[in-house]
């Protein structure tokens, strides 16, 4: 989703801004633009384009030599994907430029009132009200003009503002959309994501909501909107921000699927103790006494992270015997949830920036609940807002479709489950067995990926289908949801995931001769019941693609296409059963000519509601 970069320093701004945008490309966007202070003109120099940063880079070769500028990648919300709608947006005199992430909710009324005063708008965006408002309030002091304009708007924003009349500063402000200020040597860089900063410096100040900063070549002054000066906490950006490479793979999605043995191993490393039959999570300052006090667990997330939360909730409830459930963040936050002060609320997010998940945990905190992050991106807003939690360490996930983050999230949640369960009724021997099985998961995942079975036969069955159904029971139900999400997202094939036992209550009507049904039936306590469900769809002519334990000949013989996976304890089966579904979505997408790493309409980091 939208990306922000601003540069002020002693070096040429343009190549640094373009490089910053390239580093933010993975977030997803549809257009890009840049504004620079041109020393030879009394107007700002602006160039915008629909499409890739590469196109923008070609078009700016004539740009002025300057050491200050702002740049943006846009993911359309208000107004179509057009060049005028791309950021930066300008005031009528082209002397104030604004880039913006977020949504201005009252832009209609602001626009009407600005138009009534004679302002002619050049785009359909909500953002464009900002440069006009800033112009309206500008009386020589850029900071005060921005503060005054912000007071008029309702909604979320991370903004950077450039003034032709003030080539010595960039103004940045945040409410709900992340911004970080990198403090370099003779240069200051603003980014909506540390990725845009790390090429320059690892010293960073994160802006909090309702804070505004003046960036100069020598650093930044941060204050609250009410004028109170903020003591800057300089943090050091940790983690791997090397610009990800496909390293020989055709797409990041495939690379990330294949990386899962290592990414899961990284998540478990140093945390699962096979000899003690226990686990420890460094980011979680909870003693056994505090863990015993946990009365319930609520896992909150969106999309794939929500599905991981479902798996985690099942594990916590069935193994630690603590009431647990998963909640979709966008629903939870607005449903006036009851927040049990003796519960813990886990915010699960790959990016750590998902607006709905952030909103949900803020609601929990407001109601006195304890929040813990289960996050991939170090230093992200959700990680910082939660204050404590677990980094899943899956490494940068670049493909829009989340794959390795899912299995790492489950790994982190299983580790937490083990800790929680050991403080209750899980014995030392049972704890050891669980720890050993968990520690062995990377090997099992590698074993499957070396021999993934007849995925291409499944692709043939699925690629031309009008409708595809994914079914599973128990731990396989969230995996069925995840398989369907991947297939929709990457291949745009109409499909849904369903609990297998619920299928006869409706979706069975969709079965026609040849309808592909992807059934997940690892050997667990639900296997017999799942076989009955399998027979129900088979009787209606469905084509059965079944993911089952290696060696389960009974199921293999019933399937039209049988995909065996290595056997693991029932609560760990999602690590294995999700793999063929990830590969299937990838291969169907490829067969249908989709843009795999950047599927339509989806962004990597969904920072708007
Ligand atoms: C699916 C996908 C999305 C994300 C969701 C949450 O492949 O990528 O469904 O899982 O937008 O994102 P995070 O985990 O960053 O909070």
XYZ file of C-alpha atoms and ligand atoms in Angstrom:
625
model
C 0.000 0.000 0.000
C 1.087 3.660 -0.356
C 4.705 4.495 0.372
C 6.351 7.731 1.496
C 9.970 8.831 1.139
C 11.459 12.250 1.758
C 15.076 13.284 1.598
C 16.923 16.374 2.794
C 20.692 16.293 2.963
C 23.953 17.058 1.253
C 23.586 14.656 -1.657
C 21.417 14.535 -4.780
C 17.852 13.893 -3.689
C 16.393 12.361 -6.836
C 18.342 9.061 -7.027
C 17.841 8.585 -3.295
C 14.128 9.152 -3.539
C 13.814 6.709 -6.444
C 15.859 4.128 -4.559
C 13.611 4.615 -1.525
C 10.514 4.038 -3.657
C 12.074 0.899 -5.132
C 12.530 -0.431 -1.636
C 8.868 0.210 -0.908
C 7.624 -1.422 -4.109
C 6.855 -4.675 -2.305
C 4.010 -2.947 -0.438
C 1.942 -2.773 -3.636
C 1.018 0.403 -5.547
C -0.370 1.546 -8.855
C 1.271 4.915 -9.515
C 4.208 6.959 -8.330
C 5.465 10.519 -8.192
C 8.136 12.878 -6.964
C 8.388 16.592 -6.065
C 11.660 18.489 -5.824
C 12.695 22.003 -4.957
C 14.108 23.368 -8.226
C 16.685 26.034 -7.309
C 16.151 27.663 -10.712
C 12.407 27.984 -10.556
C 9.897 29.581 -8.235
C 7.681 26.501 -8.584
C 8.212 22.987 -7.356
C 9.299 20.422 -9.944
C 6.886 17.499 -10.041
C 6.744 14.313 -12.058
C 4.088 11.598 -11.724
C 3.325 8.436 -13.569
C 0.861 5.564 -13.636
C 2.596 2.222 -13.223
C 5.968 1.161 -11.937
C 8.712 3.103 -10.189
C 10.883 2.070 -13.141
C 8.678 4.217 -15.415
C 8.990 7.118 -13.004
C 12.765 6.700 -12.947
C 12.919 6.917 -16.773
C 10.788 10.056 -16.803
C 12.811 12.000 -14.225
C 16.219 11.921 -15.853
C 15.772 15.638 -16.640
C 14.963 16.479 -13.024
C 16.731 19.423 -11.353
C 19.869 18.965 -9.267
C 18.697 19.437 -5.738
C 19.188 17.980 -2.290
C 15.603 18.070 -1.079
C 12.447 16.308 -2.251
C 9.542 14.004 -1.488
C 8.289 10.900 -3.338
C 5.333 8.555 -3.146
C 3.866 5.308 -4.385
C 0.059 5.375 -4.458
C -2.434 2.561 -3.995
C -5.728 4.010 -5.209
C -8.512 4.540 -2.682
C -10.216 7.831 -3.637
C -10.220 8.262 -7.415
C -9.015 5.960 -10.168
C -5.499 5.006 -11.127
C -4.596 8.096 -13.150
C -1.641 10.408 -13.429
C -3.488 13.412 -11.911
C -4.519 11.268 -8.938
C -0.935 10.164 -8.255
C 0.878 12.026 -5.468
C 2.416 14.549 -4.807
C -0.526 16.955 -4.869
C 0.033 20.668 -5.177
C -1.575 23.937 -4.185
C -2.794 26.131 -7.031
C 0.555 27.952 -7.278
C 2.660 24.764 -7.320
C 4.636 25.974 -4.319
C 3.395 23.485 -1.729
C 3.469 19.714 -2.353
C 1.950 16.989 -0.189
C 2.263 13.215 -0.180
C -0.158 11.311 2.003
C -0.874 7.812 3.247
C -4.254 7.212 4.868
C -7.761 8.492 4.274
C -9.261 11.914 4.913
C -12.830 11.112 5.875
C -14.297 14.623 5.647
C -12.668 15.474 2.330
C -16.002 15.972 0.559
C -17.060 18.846 2.780
C -13.539 20.338 2.801
C -13.385 20.137 -0.971
C -16.789 21.785 -1.351
C -15.794 24.653 0.888
C -12.433 25.127 -0.876
C -14.147 25.037 -4.269
C -16.672 27.601 -3.064
C -13.726 29.893 -2.309
C -12.459 29.509 -5.884
C -9.941 26.653 -5.640
C -9.873 24.482 -8.764
C -9.010 20.861 -7.987
C -6.840 18.833 -10.349
C -7.541 15.341 -9.004
C -10.295 13.213 -7.513
C -8.309 12.388 -4.401
C -9.033 13.089 -0.761
C -5.377 14.130 -0.370
C -5.626 17.186 -2.586
C -7.548 19.120 0.063
C -4.337 19.209 2.105
C -2.096 21.403 -0.089
C -5.003 23.794 -0.609
C -5.734 23.978 3.105
C -2.057 24.513 3.884
C -1.943 27.294 1.295
C -5.043 28.846 2.884
C -3.376 28.977 6.306
C 0.160 29.756 5.178
C 1.456 33.101 6.402
C 5.168 32.514 6.242
C 5.410 29.749 8.874
C 5.173 26.308 7.227
C 4.871 24.367 10.496
C 1.950 26.442 11.725
C 0.227 26.207 8.329
C 0.419 22.400 8.383
C -0.781 22.210 11.999
C -3.722 24.482 11.195
C -4.635 22.412 8.085
C -4.472 19.171 10.047
C -6.899 20.579 12.572
C -9.496 20.732 9.794
C -9.210 17.110 8.722
C -10.697 13.923 10.145
C -9.175 10.564 9.357
C -5.785 8.967 9.120
C -2.642 10.387 7.684
C 1.071 10.087 7.365
C 2.144 13.134 5.363
C 5.232 14.884 4.096
C 5.015 18.483 2.934
C 7.483 20.370 0.771
C 7.488 24.167 0.436
C 9.182 25.967 -2.447
C 9.782 28.914 -0.122
C 11.534 26.750 2.496
C 14.167 24.603 0.790
C 15.724 23.905 4.186
C 12.970 21.701 5.632
C 10.340 19.035 5.108
C 7.327 18.855 7.430
C 6.031 15.409 8.392
C 3.005 14.486 10.491
C 1.328 11.285 11.516
C -2.024 10.052 12.698
C -2.648 6.363 12.125
C -0.230 5.902 9.190
C 3.330 5.073 10.184
C 6.293 7.353 9.603
C 9.896 6.956 10.656
C 12.648 9.569 10.496
C 16.148 8.333 9.718
C 18.913 10.452 11.223
C 21.941 10.193 8.956
C 25.208 12.035 8.758
C 24.344 15.363 7.131
C 21.095 13.937 5.821
C 17.641 13.156 7.155
C 15.322 10.675 5.495
C 11.649 10.082 6.082
C 9.992 6.755 5.278
C 6.632 5.139 5.807
C 8.634 1.982 6.432
C 12.223 1.521 7.708
C 12.976 -0.200 4.386
C 13.135 3.285 2.795
C 15.644 4.477 5.384
C 18.120 1.695 6.040
C 20.276 2.443 3.008
C 21.161 5.740 4.730
C 21.118 5.076 8.432
C 19.872 2.695 11.129
C 19.258 5.513 13.637
C 15.599 6.236 13.601
C 12.866 8.175 15.402
C 9.332 6.820 15.015
C 6.605 9.439 14.978
C 3.603 8.729 17.157
C 0.039 9.722 16.398
C -0.672 13.451 16.585
C 3.010 14.306 16.312
C 4.562 16.596 13.744
C 8.217 17.001 12.807
C 10.380 19.510 11.015
C 13.124 17.665 9.159
C 16.302 19.530 8.285
C 19.700 18.428 7.027
C 20.871 18.201 10.638
C 18.051 16.124 12.085
C 14.489 16.629 13.192
C 12.457 18.542 15.765
C 9.381 16.672 16.903
C 6.412 18.159 18.718
C 2.813 17.307 19.419
C 0.116 19.100 17.489
C -0.672 21.080 20.635
C 2.848 22.504 20.545
C 4.446 20.453 23.351
C 7.997 19.446 22.408
C 8.593 15.663 22.293
C 11.765 14.089 23.652
C 13.012 12.065 20.727
C 13.712 8.412 21.385
C 16.373 7.405 18.905
C 16.133 3.694 18.161
C 18.399 1.472 16.135
C 16.667 -0.389 13.332
C 17.269 -4.053 13.785
C 16.649 -6.870 11.372
C 17.368 -7.848 7.811
C 16.541 -5.137 5.314
C 18.721 -6.223 2.439
C 16.799 -5.584 -0.726
C 15.252 -8.952 -1.340
C 16.321 -10.865 -4.411
C 14.521 -13.690 -6.118
C 17.758 -15.707 -6.071
C 16.947 -17.775 -9.130
C 13.232 -18.263 -8.451
C 10.749 -16.996 -11.015
C 8.703 -15.198 -8.358
C 9.020 -14.088 -4.767
C 5.956 -16.158 -3.915
C 7.661 -19.369 -4.989
C 10.899 -18.367 -3.293
C 9.053 -17.686 -0.054
C 7.142 -20.965 -0.217
C 10.400 -22.841 -0.689
C 12.089 -20.896 2.114
C 9.726 -22.229 4.757
C 12.028 -24.838 6.278
C 14.483 -22.043 7.132
C 11.907 -19.437 8.104
C 10.176 -21.818 10.514
C 13.547 -22.915 11.895
C 14.436 -19.250 12.509
C 11.189 -18.734 14.385
C 11.679 -21.776 16.603
C 15.430 -21.385 17.064
C 16.479 -20.822 20.678
C 12.871 -20.888 21.773
C 11.844 -24.533 21.844
C 13.692 -26.546 24.471
C 13.393 -30.234 23.669
C 15.184 -31.400 26.834
C 12.991 -29.361 29.159
C 9.827 -30.023 27.184
C 9.150 -26.305 27.264
C 9.709 -23.083 25.396
C 10.805 -19.562 26.142
C 9.958 -16.406 24.289
C 12.434 -13.601 24.982
C 10.028 -10.840 23.985
C 7.431 -12.027 26.465
C 8.030 -10.924 30.001
C 5.630 -13.365 31.595
C 6.573 -15.548 34.526
C 4.955 -18.990 34.958
C 2.771 -17.418 37.663
C 1.567 -14.780 35.204
C 1.011 -17.437 32.533
C -1.111 -19.450 34.950
C -3.150 -16.318 35.515
C -4.127 -16.091 31.850
C -7.841 -16.795 31.787
C -8.404 -16.574 28.045
C -6.562 -15.865 24.804
C -7.946 -13.899 21.893
C -6.006 -13.947 18.620
C -6.712 -10.933 16.437
C -5.692 -10.529 12.811
C -6.788 -10.116 9.203
C -6.636 -12.450 6.214
C -3.862 -15.001 6.451
C -2.873 -13.755 9.903
C -6.428 -14.372 11.089
C -6.217 -17.931 9.767
C -2.968 -18.452 11.682
C -4.799 -17.048 14.702
C -7.522 -19.667 14.261
C -4.939 -22.445 14.250
C -3.275 -20.943 17.317
C -6.566 -20.614 19.193
C -7.380 -24.278 18.540
C -3.967 -25.321 19.807
C -4.213 -23.175 22.925
C -7.662 -24.443 23.781
C -7.031 -28.118 23.061
C -3.491 -28.382 24.502
C -3.281 -25.705 27.186
C -7.002 -25.936 28.036
C -7.300 -22.157 28.119
C -10.409 -20.764 26.436
C -9.184 -19.261 23.177
C -10.685 -17.852 20.026
C -9.658 -15.933 16.937
C -11.249 -12.664 15.900
C -11.239 -10.777 12.611
C -9.744 -7.420 13.519
C -12.055 -5.290 11.371
C -15.118 -6.785 13.071
C -13.732 -7.013 16.568
C -12.712 -3.381 16.839
C -16.179 -2.030 16.064
C -18.286 -4.549 17.979
C -17.695 -3.044 21.403
C -15.849 -6.165 22.539
C -15.802 -7.343 26.132
C -12.183 -7.178 27.197
C -11.292 -9.535 30.016
C -8.469 -7.947 32.040
C -7.285 -11.461 32.883
C -7.040 -12.419 29.216
C -4.280 -11.807 26.704
C -4.956 -10.455 23.232
C -2.459 -11.458 20.570
C -2.173 -9.096 17.607
C -1.040 -11.238 14.687
C 0.383 -9.375 11.726
C 3.123 -9.949 9.187
C 3.608 -6.281 8.321
C 2.810 -4.913 11.757
C 1.042 -2.045 10.018
C -2.438 -3.388 9.255
C -4.829 -0.595 10.203
C -7.653 -2.875 11.350
C -5.403 -4.961 13.591
C -3.865 -1.839 15.046
C -7.334 -0.380 15.652
C -8.424 -3.586 17.379
C -5.506 -3.663 19.797
C -5.937 0.015 20.566
C -9.530 -0.803 21.502
C -8.290 -3.638 23.739
C -5.761 -1.356 25.405
C -8.372 1.327 25.923
C -10.476 -1.218 27.771
C -7.575 -2.236 29.980
C -6.649 -5.460 28.184
C -3.162 -6.887 27.772
C -1.892 -6.996 24.178
C 1.032 -8.979 22.815
C 2.305 -8.723 19.252
C 2.978 -11.708 17.011
C 4.639 -9.694 14.279
C 7.195 -10.159 11.525
C 8.413 -6.633 10.788
C 10.673 -5.460 13.589
C 9.865 -1.981 14.911
C 6.514 -1.856 13.111
C 3.626 0.092 14.591
C 1.790 -2.947 15.961
C 4.967 -4.311 17.546
C 5.645 -0.968 19.189
C 2.059 -0.388 20.233
C 1.842 -3.789 21.907
C 5.090 -3.124 23.730
C 5.862 -6.812 24.122
C 5.387 -9.955 22.123
C 7.036 -12.330 19.736
C 8.787 -11.585 16.479
C 8.125 -14.428 14.062
C 11.411 -13.890 12.178
C 10.192 -15.172 8.841
C 12.491 -12.660 7.095
C 11.194 -10.033 4.649
C 8.063 -11.251 2.904
C 7.906 -9.550 -0.467
C 5.185 -11.377 -2.428
C 1.759 -9.903 -1.778
C 0.396 -13.363 -1.031
C 1.504 -14.310 2.439
C 3.013 -17.788 2.695
C 6.053 -18.121 4.919
C 4.632 -15.617 7.398
C 1.659 -17.978 7.923
C 3.802 -20.940 8.948
C 6.064 -18.759 11.090
C 3.042 -17.270 12.833
C 1.801 -20.766 13.582
C 5.271 -21.702 14.830
C 5.258 -18.729 17.216
C 1.731 -19.535 18.399
C 2.623 -23.198 18.971
C 5.630 -22.091 21.005
C 3.373 -19.900 23.130
C 0.929 -22.805 23.439
C 3.688 -25.056 24.725
C 4.669 -22.513 27.386
C 1.094 -22.007 28.437
C 0.323 -25.729 28.427
C 3.363 -26.575 30.556
C 2.179 -24.193 33.280
C -1.038 -26.230 33.361
C -1.766 -29.852 32.674
C 0.840 -30.769 30.049
C 3.289 -33.171 31.706
C 7.055 -33.076 31.252
C 6.912 -36.094 28.948
C 4.069 -34.634 26.890
C 5.930 -31.317 26.781
C 9.044 -33.063 25.503
C 7.060 -34.861 22.827
C 5.479 -31.596 21.702
C 8.807 -29.739 21.740
C 10.465 -32.509 19.708
C 7.643 -32.616 17.173
C 7.710 -28.834 16.836
C 11.484 -28.716 16.439
C 11.217 -31.358 13.724
C 8.679 -29.383 11.658
C 11.305 -27.654 9.451
C 12.569 -31.113 8.415
C 9.065 -32.333 7.626
C 8.354 -29.199 5.609
C 11.611 -29.657 3.683
C 10.746 -33.304 3.088
C 7.397 -32.361 1.546
C 8.823 -29.540 -0.576
C 11.371 -31.914 -2.092
C 8.556 -34.087 -3.370
C 5.331 -32.064 -3.517
C 3.265 -34.698 -5.318
C 0.946 -34.269 -8.312
C 0.334 -30.511 -7.949
C 0.245 -30.053 -11.735
C -2.562 -32.575 -12.064
C -4.502 -30.561 -9.491
C -3.734 -27.393 -11.482
C -5.348 -28.952 -14.569
C -8.479 -29.743 -12.557
C -8.712 -26.294 -10.959
C -7.628 -23.794 -13.606
C -10.763 -23.887 -15.750
C -13.243 -24.524 -12.921
C -16.201 -22.234 -12.302
C -16.042 -22.936 -8.587
C -13.645 -24.688 -6.253
C -14.363 -25.806 -2.698
C -11.744 -26.319 0.027
C -12.856 -28.502 2.928
C -11.314 -29.501 6.242
C -12.307 -30.261 9.812
C -10.653 -29.233 13.081
C -7.129 -27.940 12.484
C -7.668 -28.389 8.754
C -10.586 -25.952 8.638
C -8.488 -22.752 8.922
C -6.101 -24.292 6.389
C -9.031 -24.762 3.989
C -9.854 -21.067 4.445
C -6.237 -20.169 3.809
C -6.060 -22.335 0.673
C -9.137 -20.623 -0.738
C -7.808 -17.174 0.144
C -4.547 -17.920 -1.698
C -6.311 -19.241 -4.801
C -8.606 -16.201 -4.992
C -5.840 -13.748 -4.330
C -3.255 -15.097 -6.734
C -5.274 -16.840 -9.459
C -8.688 -15.064 -9.237
C -10.544 -18.371 -9.251
C -13.954 -18.350 -7.521
C -13.667 -20.584 -4.489
C -14.361 -20.834 -0.814
C -13.142 -22.655 2.240
C -15.638 -24.421 4.461
C -15.704 -26.674 7.508
C -16.249 -30.086 5.928
C -19.092 -31.020 8.280
C -20.979 -27.842 7.399
C -20.799 -28.472 3.676
C -24.021 -30.477 3.577
C -25.859 -27.468 5.019
C -25.577 -25.477 1.818
C -22.476 -25.558 -0.394
C -23.244 -29.131 -1.437
C -25.728 -27.536 -3.856
C -22.753 -26.189 -5.796
C -21.450 -29.672 -6.590
C -21.619 -30.593 -10.243
C -19.908 -33.278 -12.199
C -16.216 -32.395 -12.141
C -16.354 -29.601 -9.512
C -12.904 -29.668 -7.905
C -13.096 -30.212 -4.150
C -9.865 -29.941 -2.251
C -10.115 -31.992 0.882
C -7.642 -31.860 3.753
C -7.677 -35.120 5.663
C -4.529 -35.715 7.688
C -4.866 -38.528 10.205
C -6.530 -36.917 13.205
C -9.551 -37.634 15.350
C -11.815 -36.248 12.627
C -10.497 -38.512 9.868
C -13.445 -40.935 9.845
C -15.990 -38.143 9.774
C -14.072 -36.382 7.016
C -14.158 -39.583 4.959
C -17.961 -39.538 5.182
C -17.962 -35.925 3.996
C -15.681 -36.936 1.157
C -18.140 -39.595 0.075
C -20.977 -37.054 0.115
C -19.308 -34.852 -2.478
C -18.006 -37.794 -4.451
C -21.561 -39.076 -4.838
C -22.377 -35.812 -6.595
C -19.622 -36.184 -9.147
C -17.048 -33.859 -7.563
C -13.416 -34.281 -8.520
C -11.595 -35.047 -5.289
C -8.153 -33.643 -4.703
C -7.136 -34.945 -1.307
C -4.257 -33.894 0.921
C -3.586 -36.723 3.359
C -0.873 -38.387 5.392
C 1.786 -40.240 3.480
C 0.952 -43.925 3.790
C -2.811 -43.494 4.206
C -3.726 -45.863 1.383
C -7.431 -45.898 2.162
C -7.780 -42.192 1.488
C -5.333 -42.231 -1.414
C -7.424 -44.875 -3.148
C -10.618 -42.816 -2.807
C -9.107 -39.643 -4.266
C -9.037 -38.617 -7.913
C -5.787 -36.823 -7.173
C -3.941 -37.800 -4.016
C -1.353 -35.454 -2.469
C 0.495 -37.122 0.418
C 2.251 -35.073 3.105
C 4.563 -36.282 5.907
C 2.851 -37.340 9.104
C 2.995 -35.088 12.202
C 0.868 -34.807 15.373
C -2.649 -33.594 14.612
C -2.131 -30.068 16.022
C 0.889 -29.518 13.754
C -0.788 -30.683 10.528
C -1.429 -27.101 9.262
C 2.336 -26.701 8.704
C 2.139 -29.524 6.156
C -1.355 -29.356 4.689
C -1.020 -25.673 3.748
C 2.043 -26.306 1.561
C 0.285 -28.008 -1.397
C -2.381 -25.290 -1.272
C 0.227 -22.540 -1.523
C 1.860 -24.333 -4.460
C -1.514 -24.914 -6.094
C -2.457 -21.215 -5.923
C 0.947 -20.282 -7.324
C 0.793 -22.765 -10.198
C -2.830 -21.997 -11.105
C -1.981 -18.289 -11.108
C 0.931 -18.995 -13.403
C -1.161 -21.200 -15.708
C -3.757 -18.417 -15.975
C -1.105 -15.772 -16.711
C -1.537 -13.778 -13.487
C 1.017 -11.294 -12.126
C 1.966 -13.537 -9.236
C 3.934 -11.245 -6.957
C 1.645 -8.284 -7.477
C -1.883 -9.604 -7.843
C -4.602 -7.102 -8.703
C -6.101 -4.766 -6.104
C -4.113 -6.169 -3.212
C -1.419 -4.449 -1.265
C 1.188 -6.015 0.928
C 0.582 -3.715 3.796
C -3.049 -2.643 4.268
C -2.721 0.607 6.153
C -6.283 1.823 5.572
C -9.490 0.436 7.042
C -3.070 -12.865 2.126
C -2.573 -11.638 2.693
C -3.489 -10.793 3.518
C -2.787 -10.447 4.836
C -3.633 -9.445 5.627
C -3.012 -9.134 6.970
O -2.099 -13.524 1.405
O -1.449 -11.303 2.523
O -4.700 -11.438 3.751
O -2.597 -11.631 5.552
O -3.769 -8.267 4.889
O -1.749 -8.580 6.825
P -0.728 -8.522 8.009
O -0.378 -9.916 8.371
O 0.435 -7.750 7.488
O -1.408 -7.827 9.152
